[in-house]
Amino acid sequence: MAAAAWAASTVRPTAAIVVYGISLAALITAAAIDTIEERLPNILTIGTALLGLVALTGISLATGAGSPLRALVGGVIFGGWILLGALIARDGYGLGDVKMAAACGFLAGWLSWTAIAVAILATQVAITLVILHAKSRGRQQAALGPAFVAGLLVAIVANGL
């Protein structure tokens, strides 16, 4: 949680720090639930996506920072990528993963195009590591929520550098 707080503090303007802090707390909570129960609660994934879109759009209108359109495109690209994976490999991604990816895409997209790319790539690397770890332990399924949070954190920090 400390890493998430630090990552959120790199976002500008200051009002966006609050949105990113709340969003990261919700997504970390969703990832923890996913690890324990193998499900991503809609209230946290969809709620975070809506909070991000509405609050960050308001911040953009008030300050000129960020881009609501880019955030929307980021959510569609990332969510669509994971949805495509879910449709191709039915035993892979679940719809909770699709909603989590969309929320992460919205948050990364508001920052920059680069943040979208970094979030997707870092998440895919993290997912690969999670799956390899699960398989090494003889498990067929793995909770991917933490991988999405890790990818988003990397994107936020990289954007602030």
mmCIF file of C-alpha atoms in Angstrom:
data_model
loop_
_atom_site.group_PDB
_atom_site.id
_atom_site.type_symbol
_atom_site.label_atom_id
_atom_site.label_comp_id
_atom_site.label_asym_id
_atom_site.label_seq_id
_atom_site.Cartn_x
_atom_site.Cartn_y
_atom_site.Cartn_z
ATOM 1 C CA MET A 1 0.000 0.000 0.000
ATOM 2 C CA ALA A 2 2.958 2.310 0.656
ATOM 3 C CA ALA A 3 4.159 1.815 -2.921
ATOM 4 C CA ALA A 4 0.698 2.741 -4.177
ATOM 5 C CA ALA A 5 0.660 5.886 -2.041
ATOM 6 C CA TRP A 6 4.064 6.897 -3.350
ATOM 7 C CA ALA A 7 3.035 6.178 -6.953
ATOM 8 C CA ALA A 8 -0.160 8.201 -6.544
ATOM 9 C CA SER A 9 1.848 11.132 -5.159
ATOM 10 C CA THR A 10 3.769 11.405 -8.459
ATOM 11 C CA VAL A 11 0.560 12.356 -10.310
ATOM 12 C CA ARG A 12 -0.201 16.002 -11.055
ATOM 13 C CA PRO A 13 -2.277 18.114 -10.492
ATOM 14 C CA THR A 14 -2.696 17.620 -6.774
ATOM 15 C CA ALA A 15 -6.446 16.940 -7.065
ATOM 16 C CA ALA A 16 -5.656 13.901 -9.203
ATOM 17 C CA ILE A 17 -3.521 12.482 -6.373
ATOM 18 C CA VAL A 18 -6.704 11.910 -4.365
ATOM 19 C CA VAL A 19 -8.410 10.139 -7.285
ATOM 20 C CA TYR A 20 -5.388 7.926 -7.934
ATOM 21 C CA GLY A 21 -4.970 7.190 -4.221
ATOM 22 C CA ILE A 22 -8.596 6.078 -3.846
ATOM 23 C CA SER A 23 -8.478 4.155 -7.125
ATOM 24 C CA LEU A 24 -5.281 2.326 -6.207
ATOM 25 C CA ALA A 25 -6.658 1.462 -2.763
ATOM 26 C CA ALA A 26 -9.782 -0.003 -4.398
ATOM 27 C CA LEU A 27 -7.794 -1.953 -6.993
ATOM 28 C CA ILE A 28 -5.376 -3.302 -4.369
ATOM 29 C CA THR A 29 -8.378 -4.409 -2.311
ATOM 30 C CA ALA A 30 -9.854 -6.086 -5.404
ATOM 31 C CA ALA A 31 -6.527 -7.819 -6.067
ATOM 32 C CA ALA A 32 -6.388 -9.076 -2.474
ATOM 33 C CA ILE A 33 -9.928 -10.450 -2.779
ATOM 34 C CA ASP A 34 -8.953 -12.063 -6.087
ATOM 35 C CA THR A 35 -5.996 -13.757 -4.413
ATOM 36 C CA ILE A 36 -8.198 -15.188 -1.658
ATOM 37 C CA GLU A 37 -11.518 -15.847 -3.426
ATOM 38 C CA GLU A 38 -10.510 -15.919 -7.125
ATOM 39 C CA ARG A 39 -12.981 -13.192 -8.072
ATOM 40 C CA LEU A 40 -12.781 -9.472 -8.733
ATOM 41 C CA PRO A 41 -15.771 -7.619 -7.211
ATOM 42 C CA ASN A 42 -17.695 -5.430 -9.667
ATOM 43 C CA ILE A 43 -18.157 -2.726 -7.051
ATOM 44 C CA LEU A 44 -14.386 -2.259 -6.978
ATOM 45 C CA THR A 45 -13.509 -2.746 -10.655
ATOM 46 C CA ILE A 46 -16.449 -0.946 -12.258
ATOM 47 C CA GLY A 47 -16.576 1.556 -9.399
ATOM 48 C CA THR A 48 -12.920 2.445 -9.924
ATOM 49 C CA ALA A 49 -13.417 2.795 -13.668
ATOM 50 C CA LEU A 50 -16.378 5.140 -13.155
ATOM 51 C CA LEU A 51 -14.606 7.139 -10.443
ATOM 52 C CA GLY A 52 -11.598 7.539 -12.693
ATOM 53 C CA LEU A 53 -13.594 8.646 -15.705
ATOM 54 C CA VAL A 54 -15.897 11.061 -13.883
ATOM 55 C CA ALA A 55 -13.439 12.581 -11.404
ATOM 56 C CA LEU A 56 -10.520 12.820 -13.814
ATOM 57 C CA THR A 57 -12.760 14.371 -16.481
ATOM 58 C CA GLY A 58 -13.767 17.004 -13.934
ATOM 59 C CA ILE A 59 -10.134 17.643 -13.063
ATOM 60 C CA SER A 60 -9.280 17.944 -16.762
ATOM 61 C CA LEU A 61 -12.072 20.461 -17.321
ATOM 62 C CA ALA A 62 -10.987 22.496 -14.293
ATOM 63 C CA THR A 63 -7.224 22.427 -14.834
ATOM 64 C CA GLY A 64 -6.522 21.341 -18.403
ATOM 65 C CA ALA A 65 -4.411 18.442 -17.122
ATOM 66 C CA GLY A 66 -4.691 14.913 -18.439
ATOM 67 C CA SER A 67 -6.998 13.755 -21.206
ATOM 68 C CA PRO A 68 -10.435 12.202 -20.662
ATOM 69 C CA LEU A 69 -10.563 11.044 -24.293
ATOM 70 C CA ARG A 70 -7.175 9.336 -23.987
ATOM 71 C CA ALA A 71 -8.363 7.762 -20.708
ATOM 72 C CA LEU A 72 -11.409 6.349 -22.473
ATOM 73 C CA VAL A 73 -9.268 5.038 -25.332
ATOM 74 C CA GLY A 74 -6.841 3.501 -22.814
ATOM 75 C CA GLY A 75 -9.670 1.675 -21.067
ATOM 76 C CA VAL A 76 -11.079 0.406 -24.348
ATOM 77 C CA ILE A 77 -7.669 -0.737 -25.616
ATOM 78 C CA PHE A 78 -6.607 -2.501 -22.407
ATOM 79 C CA GLY A 79 -10.050 -3.901 -21.616
ATOM 80 C CA GLY A 80 -10.508 -4.943 -25.245
ATOM 81 C CA TRP A 81 -7.133 -6.693 -25.299
ATOM 82 C CA ILE A 82 -8.027 -8.767 -22.247
ATOM 83 C CA LEU A 83 -11.567 -9.394 -23.570
ATOM 84 C CA LEU A 84 -10.048 -10.747 -26.776
ATOM 85 C CA GLY A 85 -7.867 -13.064 -24.683
ATOM 86 C CA ALA A 86 -10.916 -14.172 -22.686
ATOM 87 C CA LEU A 87 -12.837 -14.991 -25.853
ATOM 88 C CA ILE A 88 -9.951 -16.888 -27.447
ATOM 89 C CA ALA A 89 -8.909 -18.905 -24.389
ATOM 90 C CA ARG A 90 -12.070 -19.514 -22.382
ATOM 91 C CA ASP A 91 -10.167 -20.950 -19.419
ATOM 92 C CA GLY A 92 -7.806 -17.951 -19.220
ATOM 93 C CA TYR A 93 -9.035 -14.476 -18.392
ATOM 94 C CA GLY A 94 -12.385 -13.939 -16.721
ATOM 95 C CA LEU A 95 -14.741 -11.001 -17.116
ATOM 96 C CA GLY A 96 -13.452 -9.603 -13.826
ATOM 97 C CA ASP A 97 -10.018 -9.386 -15.446
ATOM 98 C CA VAL A 98 -11.569 -7.501 -18.381
ATOM 99 C CA LYS A 99 -13.146 -4.941 -16.031
ATOM 100 C CA MET A 100 -9.915 -4.643 -14.035
ATOM 101 C CA ALA A 101 -7.960 -4.041 -17.256
ATOM 102 C CA ALA A 102 -10.432 -1.372 -18.371
ATOM 103 C CA ALA A 103 -10.124 0.438 -15.026
ATOM 104 C CA CYS A 104 -6.319 0.288 -15.233
ATOM 105 C CA GLY A 105 -6.449 1.498 -18.830
ATOM 106 C CA PHE A 106 -8.601 4.498 -17.885
ATOM 107 C CA LEU A 107 -6.194 5.487 -15.113
ATOM 108 C CA ALA A 108 -3.079 4.993 -17.237
ATOM 109 C CA GLY A 109 -4.658 6.681 -20.235
ATOM 110 C CA TRP A 110 -5.447 9.890 -18.404
ATOM 111 C CA LEU A 111 -1.714 10.292 -17.824
ATOM 112 C CA SER A 112 -0.254 9.617 -21.294
ATOM 113 C CA TRP A 113 -0.124 7.311 -24.303
ATOM 114 C CA THR A 114 3.158 5.965 -22.986
ATOM 115 C CA ALA A 115 1.516 5.108 -19.666
ATOM 116 C CA ILE A 116 -1.076 3.004 -21.519
ATOM 117 C CA ALA A 117 1.643 1.053 -23.322
ATOM 118 C CA VAL A 118 3.701 0.617 -20.150
ATOM 119 C CA ALA A 119 0.644 -0.530 -18.168
ATOM 120 C CA ILE A 120 -0.248 -3.152 -20.771
ATOM 121 C CA LEU A 121 3.308 -4.431 -21.206
ATOM 122 C CA ALA A 122 4.139 -4.461 -17.488
ATOM 123 C CA THR A 123 0.860 -6.226 -16.728
ATOM 124 C CA GLN A 124 1.521 -8.878 -19.375
ATOM 125 C CA VAL A 125 4.984 -9.520 -17.904
ATOM 126 C CA ALA A 126 3.486 -9.747 -14.403
ATOM 127 C CA ILE A 127 0.734 -12.101 -15.635
ATOM 128 C CA THR A 128 3.353 -14.346 -17.220
ATOM 129 C CA LEU A 129 5.271 -14.488 -13.936
ATOM 130 C CA VAL A 130 2.096 -15.208 -11.938
ATOM 131 C CA ILE A 131 1.109 -18.036 -14.289
ATOM 132 C CA LEU A 132 4.615 -19.545 -14.264
ATOM 133 C CA HIS A 133 4.645 -19.411 -10.464
ATOM 134 C CA ALA A 134 1.214 -21.056 -10.241
ATOM 135 C CA LYS A 135 2.210 -23.808 -12.672
ATOM 136 C CA SER A 136 5.430 -24.463 -10.720
ATOM 137 C CA ARG A 137 3.212 -25.111 -7.698
ATOM 138 C CA GLY A 138 0.970 -27.479 -9.652
ATOM 139 C CA ARG A 139 -1.993 -25.095 -9.875
ATOM 140 C CA GLN A 140 -4.009 -24.629 -13.056
ATOM 141 C CA GLN A 141 -5.574 -21.276 -12.064
ATOM 142 C CA ALA A 142 -4.008 -18.088 -10.770
ATOM 143 C CA ALA A 143 -5.405 -14.806 -9.480
ATOM 144 C CA LEU A 144 -4.370 -12.124 -11.961
ATOM 145 C CA GLY A 145 -5.661 -9.067 -10.077
ATOM 146 C CA PRO A 146 -2.276 -8.379 -8.455
ATOM 147 C CA ALA A 147 -0.608 -8.418 -11.893
ATOM 148 C CA PHE A 148 -2.956 -5.684 -13.139
ATOM 149 C CA VAL A 149 -2.197 -3.532 -10.087
ATOM 150 C CA ALA A 150 1.548 -4.092 -10.519
ATOM 151 C CA GLY A 151 1.373 -3.084 -14.180
ATOM 152 C CA LEU A 152 -0.586 0.067 -13.371
ATOM 153 C CA LEU A 153 1.848 1.019 -10.596
ATOM 154 C CA VAL A 154 4.796 0.627 -12.968
ATOM 155 C CA ALA A 155 3.021 2.838 -15.526
ATOM 156 C CA ILE A 156 2.212 5.555 -12.979
ATOM 157 C CA VAL A 157 5.754 5.632 -11.621
ATOM 158 C CA ALA A 158 7.311 5.548 -15.108
ATOM 159 C CA ASN A 159 5.050 8.416 -16.166
ATOM 160 C CA GLY A 160 6.228 10.502 -13.215
ATOM 161 C CA LEU A 161 9.914 10.056 -14.003
#
